[in-house]
N, CA, C and O atoms as a MOPAC input file, in Angstrom:
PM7 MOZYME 1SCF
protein

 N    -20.49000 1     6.06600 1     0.45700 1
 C    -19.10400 1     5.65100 1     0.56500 1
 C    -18.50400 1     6.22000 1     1.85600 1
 O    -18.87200 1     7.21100 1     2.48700 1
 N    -17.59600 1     5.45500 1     2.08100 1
 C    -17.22300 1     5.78500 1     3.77400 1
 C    -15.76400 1     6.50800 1     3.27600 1
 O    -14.91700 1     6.31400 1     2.40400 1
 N    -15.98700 1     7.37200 1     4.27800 1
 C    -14.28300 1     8.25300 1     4.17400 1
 C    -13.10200 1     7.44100 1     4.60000 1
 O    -13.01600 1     6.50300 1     5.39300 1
 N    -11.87700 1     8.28700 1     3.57800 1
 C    -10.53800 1     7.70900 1     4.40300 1
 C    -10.11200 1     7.12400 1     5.46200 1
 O    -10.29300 1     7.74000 1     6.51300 1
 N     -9.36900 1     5.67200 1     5.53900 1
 C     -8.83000 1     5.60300 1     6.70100 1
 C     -7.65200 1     5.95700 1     6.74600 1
 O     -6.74200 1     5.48400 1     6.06500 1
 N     -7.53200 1     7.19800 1     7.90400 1
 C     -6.22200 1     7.30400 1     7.60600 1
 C     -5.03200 1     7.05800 1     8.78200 1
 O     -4.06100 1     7.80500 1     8.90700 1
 N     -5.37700 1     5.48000 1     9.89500 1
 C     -4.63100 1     4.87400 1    10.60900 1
 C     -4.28800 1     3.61600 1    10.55600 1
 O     -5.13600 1     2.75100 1    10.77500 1
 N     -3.36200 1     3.38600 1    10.34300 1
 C     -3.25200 1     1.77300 1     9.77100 1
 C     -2.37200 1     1.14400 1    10.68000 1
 O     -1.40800 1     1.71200 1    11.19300 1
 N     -2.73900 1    -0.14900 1    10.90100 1
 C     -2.15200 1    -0.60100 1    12.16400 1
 C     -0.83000 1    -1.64500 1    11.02400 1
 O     -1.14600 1    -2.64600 1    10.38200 1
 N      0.39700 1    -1.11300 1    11.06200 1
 C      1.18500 1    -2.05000 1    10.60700 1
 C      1.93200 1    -3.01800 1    11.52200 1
 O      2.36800 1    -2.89600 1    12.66700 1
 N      1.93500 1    -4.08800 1    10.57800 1
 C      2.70500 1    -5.47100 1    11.28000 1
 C      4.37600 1    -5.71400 1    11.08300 1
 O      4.61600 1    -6.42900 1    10.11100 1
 N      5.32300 1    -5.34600 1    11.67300 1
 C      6.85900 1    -5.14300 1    10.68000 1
 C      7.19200 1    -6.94900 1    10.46600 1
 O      7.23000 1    -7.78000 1    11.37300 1
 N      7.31400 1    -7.08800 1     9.61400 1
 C      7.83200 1    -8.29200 1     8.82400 1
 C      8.66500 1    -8.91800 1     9.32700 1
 O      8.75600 1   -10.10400 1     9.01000 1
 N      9.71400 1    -8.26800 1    10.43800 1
 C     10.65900 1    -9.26300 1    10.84100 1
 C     10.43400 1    -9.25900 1    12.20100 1
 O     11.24900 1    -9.98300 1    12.77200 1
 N      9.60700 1    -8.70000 1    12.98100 1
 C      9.81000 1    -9.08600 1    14.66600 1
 C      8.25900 1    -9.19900 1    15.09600 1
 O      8.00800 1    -9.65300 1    16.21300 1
 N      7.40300 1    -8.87200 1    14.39900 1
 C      5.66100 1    -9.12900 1    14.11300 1
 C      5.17700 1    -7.79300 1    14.84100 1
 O      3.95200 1    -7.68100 1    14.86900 1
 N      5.95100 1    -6.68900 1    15.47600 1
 C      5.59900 1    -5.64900 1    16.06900 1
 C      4.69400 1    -5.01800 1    15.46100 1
 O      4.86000 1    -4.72200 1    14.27800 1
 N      3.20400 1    -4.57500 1    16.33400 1
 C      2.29900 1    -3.96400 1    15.63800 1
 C      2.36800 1    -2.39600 1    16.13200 1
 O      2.18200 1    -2.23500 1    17.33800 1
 N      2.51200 1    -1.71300 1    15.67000 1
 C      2.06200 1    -0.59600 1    15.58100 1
 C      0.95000 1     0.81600 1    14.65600 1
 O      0.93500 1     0.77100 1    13.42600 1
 N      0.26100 1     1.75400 1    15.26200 1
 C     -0.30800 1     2.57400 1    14.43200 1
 C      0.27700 1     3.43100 1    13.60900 1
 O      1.29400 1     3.97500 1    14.03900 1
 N     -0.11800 1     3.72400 1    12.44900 1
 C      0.60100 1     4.66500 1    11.80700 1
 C     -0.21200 1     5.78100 1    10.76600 1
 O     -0.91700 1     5.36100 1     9.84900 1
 N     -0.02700 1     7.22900 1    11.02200 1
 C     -1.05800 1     7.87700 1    10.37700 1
 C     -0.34400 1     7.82800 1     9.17900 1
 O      0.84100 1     8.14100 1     9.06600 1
 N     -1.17900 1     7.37500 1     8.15900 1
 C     -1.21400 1     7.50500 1     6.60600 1
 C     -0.92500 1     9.25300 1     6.03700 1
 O     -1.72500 1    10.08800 1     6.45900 1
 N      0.08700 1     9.67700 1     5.20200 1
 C     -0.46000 1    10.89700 1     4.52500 1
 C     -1.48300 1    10.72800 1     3.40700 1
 O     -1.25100 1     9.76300 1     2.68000 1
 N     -2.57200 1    11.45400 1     3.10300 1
 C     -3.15200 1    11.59500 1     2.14100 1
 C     -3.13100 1    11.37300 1     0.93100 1
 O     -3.91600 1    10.65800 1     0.30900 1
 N     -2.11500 1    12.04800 1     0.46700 1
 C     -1.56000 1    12.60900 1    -0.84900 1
 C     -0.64400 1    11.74400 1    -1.34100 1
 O     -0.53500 1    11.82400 1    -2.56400 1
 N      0.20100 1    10.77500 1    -0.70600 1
 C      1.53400 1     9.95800 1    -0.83500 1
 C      1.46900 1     8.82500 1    -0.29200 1
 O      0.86800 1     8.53300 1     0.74200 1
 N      2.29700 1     7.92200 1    -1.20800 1
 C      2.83400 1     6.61000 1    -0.49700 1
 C      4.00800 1     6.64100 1     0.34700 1
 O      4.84100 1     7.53400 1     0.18900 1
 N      4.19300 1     5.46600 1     1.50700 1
 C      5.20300 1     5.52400 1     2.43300 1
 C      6.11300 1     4.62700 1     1.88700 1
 O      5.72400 1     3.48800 1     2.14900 1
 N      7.12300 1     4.61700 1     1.26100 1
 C      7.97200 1     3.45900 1     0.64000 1
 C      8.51400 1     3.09800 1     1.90500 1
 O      7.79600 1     2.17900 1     2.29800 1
 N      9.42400 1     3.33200 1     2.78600 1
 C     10.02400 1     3.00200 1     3.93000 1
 C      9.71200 1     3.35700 1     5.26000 1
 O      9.39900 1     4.51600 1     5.53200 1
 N      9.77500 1     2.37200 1     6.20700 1
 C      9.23400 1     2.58700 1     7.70200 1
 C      9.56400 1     2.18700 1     8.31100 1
 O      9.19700 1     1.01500 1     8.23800 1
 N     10.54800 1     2.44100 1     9.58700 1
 C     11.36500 1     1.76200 1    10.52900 1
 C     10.41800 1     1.24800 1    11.62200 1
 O      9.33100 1     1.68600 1    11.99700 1
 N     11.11600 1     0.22900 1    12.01100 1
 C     10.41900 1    -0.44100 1    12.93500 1
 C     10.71100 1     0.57800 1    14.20600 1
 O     11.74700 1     1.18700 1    14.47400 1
 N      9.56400 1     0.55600 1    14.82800 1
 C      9.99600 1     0.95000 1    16.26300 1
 C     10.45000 1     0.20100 1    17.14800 1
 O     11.21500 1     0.54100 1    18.05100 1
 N      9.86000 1    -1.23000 1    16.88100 1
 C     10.71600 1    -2.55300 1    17.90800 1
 C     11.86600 1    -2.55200 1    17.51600 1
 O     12.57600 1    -1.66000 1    17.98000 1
 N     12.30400 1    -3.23100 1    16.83000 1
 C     13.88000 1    -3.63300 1    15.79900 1
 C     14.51300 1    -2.70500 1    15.03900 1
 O     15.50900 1    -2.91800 1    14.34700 1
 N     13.86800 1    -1.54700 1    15.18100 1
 C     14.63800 1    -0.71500 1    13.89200 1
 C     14.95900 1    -0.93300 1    12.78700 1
 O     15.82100 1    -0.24200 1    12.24400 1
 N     14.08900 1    -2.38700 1    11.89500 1
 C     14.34400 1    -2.62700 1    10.88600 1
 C     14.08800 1    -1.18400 1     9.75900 1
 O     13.67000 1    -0.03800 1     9.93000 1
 N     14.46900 1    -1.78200 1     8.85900 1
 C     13.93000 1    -0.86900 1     7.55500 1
 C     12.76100 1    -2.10600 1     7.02300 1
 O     13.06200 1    -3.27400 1     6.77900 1
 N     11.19400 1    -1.42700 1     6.91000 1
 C     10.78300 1    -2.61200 1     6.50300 1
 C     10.36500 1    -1.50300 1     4.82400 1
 O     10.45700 1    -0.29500 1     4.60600 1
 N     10.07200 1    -2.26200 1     4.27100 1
 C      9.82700 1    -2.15100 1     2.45600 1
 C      8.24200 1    -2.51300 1     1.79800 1
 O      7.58100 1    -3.38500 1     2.36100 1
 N      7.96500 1    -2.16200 1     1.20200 1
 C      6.79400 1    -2.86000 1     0.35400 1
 C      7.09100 1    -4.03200 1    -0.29400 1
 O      8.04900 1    -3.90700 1    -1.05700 1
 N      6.48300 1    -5.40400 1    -0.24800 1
 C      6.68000 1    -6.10900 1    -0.69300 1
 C      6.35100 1    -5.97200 1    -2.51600 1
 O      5.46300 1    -5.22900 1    -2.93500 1
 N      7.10400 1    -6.69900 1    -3.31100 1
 C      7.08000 1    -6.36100 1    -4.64400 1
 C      5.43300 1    -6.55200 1    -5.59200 1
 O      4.62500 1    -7.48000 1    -5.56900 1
 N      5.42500 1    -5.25800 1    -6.35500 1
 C      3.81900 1    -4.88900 1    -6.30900 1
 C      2.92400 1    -4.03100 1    -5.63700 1
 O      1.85000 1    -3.48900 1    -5.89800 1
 N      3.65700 1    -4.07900 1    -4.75400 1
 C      2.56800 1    -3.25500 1    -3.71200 1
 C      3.33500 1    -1.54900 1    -4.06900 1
 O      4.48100 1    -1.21700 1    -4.37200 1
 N      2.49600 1    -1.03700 1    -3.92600 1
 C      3.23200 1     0.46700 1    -3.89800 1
 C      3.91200 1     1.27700 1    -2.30300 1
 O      4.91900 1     1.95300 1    -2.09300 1
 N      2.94100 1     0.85900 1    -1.54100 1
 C      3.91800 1     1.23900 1     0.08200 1
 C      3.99900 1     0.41200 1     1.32400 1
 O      3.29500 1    -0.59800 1     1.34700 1
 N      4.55600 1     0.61400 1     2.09700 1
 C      4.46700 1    -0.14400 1     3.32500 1
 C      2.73600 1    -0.61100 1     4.02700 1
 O      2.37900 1    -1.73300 1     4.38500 1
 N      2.31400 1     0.06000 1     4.03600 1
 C      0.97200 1     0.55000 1     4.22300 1
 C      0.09200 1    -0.67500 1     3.30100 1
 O     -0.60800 1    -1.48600 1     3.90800 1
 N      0.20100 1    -0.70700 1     1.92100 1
 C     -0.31100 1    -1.93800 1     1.30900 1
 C      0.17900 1    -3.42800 1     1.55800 1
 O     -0.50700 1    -4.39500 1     1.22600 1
 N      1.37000 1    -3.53100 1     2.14600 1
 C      1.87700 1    -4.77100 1     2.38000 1
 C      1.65600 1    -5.11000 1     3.89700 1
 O      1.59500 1    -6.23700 1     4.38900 1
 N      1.61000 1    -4.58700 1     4.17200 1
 C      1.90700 1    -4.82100 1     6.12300 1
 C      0.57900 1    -4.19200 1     6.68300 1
 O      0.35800 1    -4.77000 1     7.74700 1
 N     -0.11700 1    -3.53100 1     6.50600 1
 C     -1.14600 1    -2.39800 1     7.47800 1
 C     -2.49900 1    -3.17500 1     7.35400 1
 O     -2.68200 1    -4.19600 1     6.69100 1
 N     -3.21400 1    -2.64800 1     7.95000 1
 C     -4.53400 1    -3.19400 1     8.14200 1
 C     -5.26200 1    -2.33400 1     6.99700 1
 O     -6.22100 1    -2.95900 1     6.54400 1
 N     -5.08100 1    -1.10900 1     6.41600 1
 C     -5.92900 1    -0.35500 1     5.94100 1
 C     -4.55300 1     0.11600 1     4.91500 1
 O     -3.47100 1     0.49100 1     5.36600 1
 N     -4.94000 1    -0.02200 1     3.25800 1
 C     -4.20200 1     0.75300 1     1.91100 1
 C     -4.09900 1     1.67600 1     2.27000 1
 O     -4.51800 1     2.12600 1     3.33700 1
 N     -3.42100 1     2.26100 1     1.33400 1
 C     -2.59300 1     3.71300 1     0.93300 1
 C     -4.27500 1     4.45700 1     0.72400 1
 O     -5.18000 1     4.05300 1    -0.00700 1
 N     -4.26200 1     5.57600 1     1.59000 1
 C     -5.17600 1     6.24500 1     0.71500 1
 C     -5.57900 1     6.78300 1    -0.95800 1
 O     -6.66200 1     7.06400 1    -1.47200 1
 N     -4.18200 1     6.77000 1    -1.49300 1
 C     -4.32200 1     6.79400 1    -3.01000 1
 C     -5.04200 1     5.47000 1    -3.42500 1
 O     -5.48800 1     5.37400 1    -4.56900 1
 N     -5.17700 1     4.37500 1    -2.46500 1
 C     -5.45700 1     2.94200 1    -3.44600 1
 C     -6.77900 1     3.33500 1    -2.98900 1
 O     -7.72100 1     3.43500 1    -3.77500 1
 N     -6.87900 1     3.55600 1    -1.76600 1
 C     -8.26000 1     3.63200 1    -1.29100 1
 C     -9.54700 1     4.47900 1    -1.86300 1
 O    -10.71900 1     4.47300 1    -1.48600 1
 N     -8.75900 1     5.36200 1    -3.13400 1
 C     -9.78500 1     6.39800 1    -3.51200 1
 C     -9.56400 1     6.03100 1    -5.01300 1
 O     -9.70600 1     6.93300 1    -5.83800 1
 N     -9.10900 1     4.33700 1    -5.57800 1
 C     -9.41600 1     4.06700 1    -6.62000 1
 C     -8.07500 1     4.91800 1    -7.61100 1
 O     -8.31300 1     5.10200 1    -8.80400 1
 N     -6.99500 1     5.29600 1    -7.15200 1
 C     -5.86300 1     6.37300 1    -7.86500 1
 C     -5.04000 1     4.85400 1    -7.97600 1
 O     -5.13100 1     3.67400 1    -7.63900 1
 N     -4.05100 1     5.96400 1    -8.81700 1
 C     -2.29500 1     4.79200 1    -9.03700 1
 C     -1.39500 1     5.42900 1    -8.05700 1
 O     -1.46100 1     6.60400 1    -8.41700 1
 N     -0.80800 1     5.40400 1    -7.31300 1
 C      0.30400 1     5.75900 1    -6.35000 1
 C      1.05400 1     6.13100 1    -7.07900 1
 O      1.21200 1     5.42500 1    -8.07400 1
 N      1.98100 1     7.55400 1    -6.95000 1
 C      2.78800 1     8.13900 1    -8.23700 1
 C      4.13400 1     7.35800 1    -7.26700 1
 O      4.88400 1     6.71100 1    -7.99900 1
 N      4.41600 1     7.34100 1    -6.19100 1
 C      5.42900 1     6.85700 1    -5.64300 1
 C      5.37300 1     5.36400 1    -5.73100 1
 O      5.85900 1     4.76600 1    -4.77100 1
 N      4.78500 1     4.53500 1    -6.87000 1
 C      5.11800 1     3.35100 1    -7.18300 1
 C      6.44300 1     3.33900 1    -8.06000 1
 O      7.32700 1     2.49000 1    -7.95200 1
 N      6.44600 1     3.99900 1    -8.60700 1
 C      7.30100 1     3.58600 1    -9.46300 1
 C      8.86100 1     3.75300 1    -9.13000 1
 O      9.80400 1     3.38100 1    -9.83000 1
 N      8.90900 1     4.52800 1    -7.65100 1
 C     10.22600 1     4.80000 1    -6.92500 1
 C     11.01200 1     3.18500 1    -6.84000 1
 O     10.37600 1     2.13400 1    -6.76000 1
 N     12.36500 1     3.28000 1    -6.87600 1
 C     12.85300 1     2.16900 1    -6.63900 1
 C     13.67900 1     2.21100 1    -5.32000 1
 O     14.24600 1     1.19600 1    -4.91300 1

């Protein structure tokens, strides 16, 4: 089994800006400003973080087969 990725290239939802972003380990990212637009972008519904909706590479919690405890944040 291959180790963590823990850089994920996210796409922000409203201006298509890609950028890298180091993942924490331990946690989901519920919110992440754009660096182009300064949006607030969100997890789309279901997903537990930004990172699962937008990134090239899951939450490391999904990635090691866990439940994201910061799913259930609203």
């Amino acid at each position: 089994m291959k180790g963590l990725i823990l850089i994920s290239q996210v796409t922000c939802p409203h201006c298509g800006h890609e950028a890298a972003h180091q993942m924490p380990e331990d946690s989901c990212l519920f919110f992440l400003e754009c660096p182009s637009c300064e949006a607030l972008i969100k997890p789309l519904p279901g997903d537990c973080c930004v990172f699962c909706s937008y990134g090239t590479a899951p939450c490391p919690p999904i990635q090691r087969g866990e439940t994201c405890g910061d799913a259930e944040n609203d």
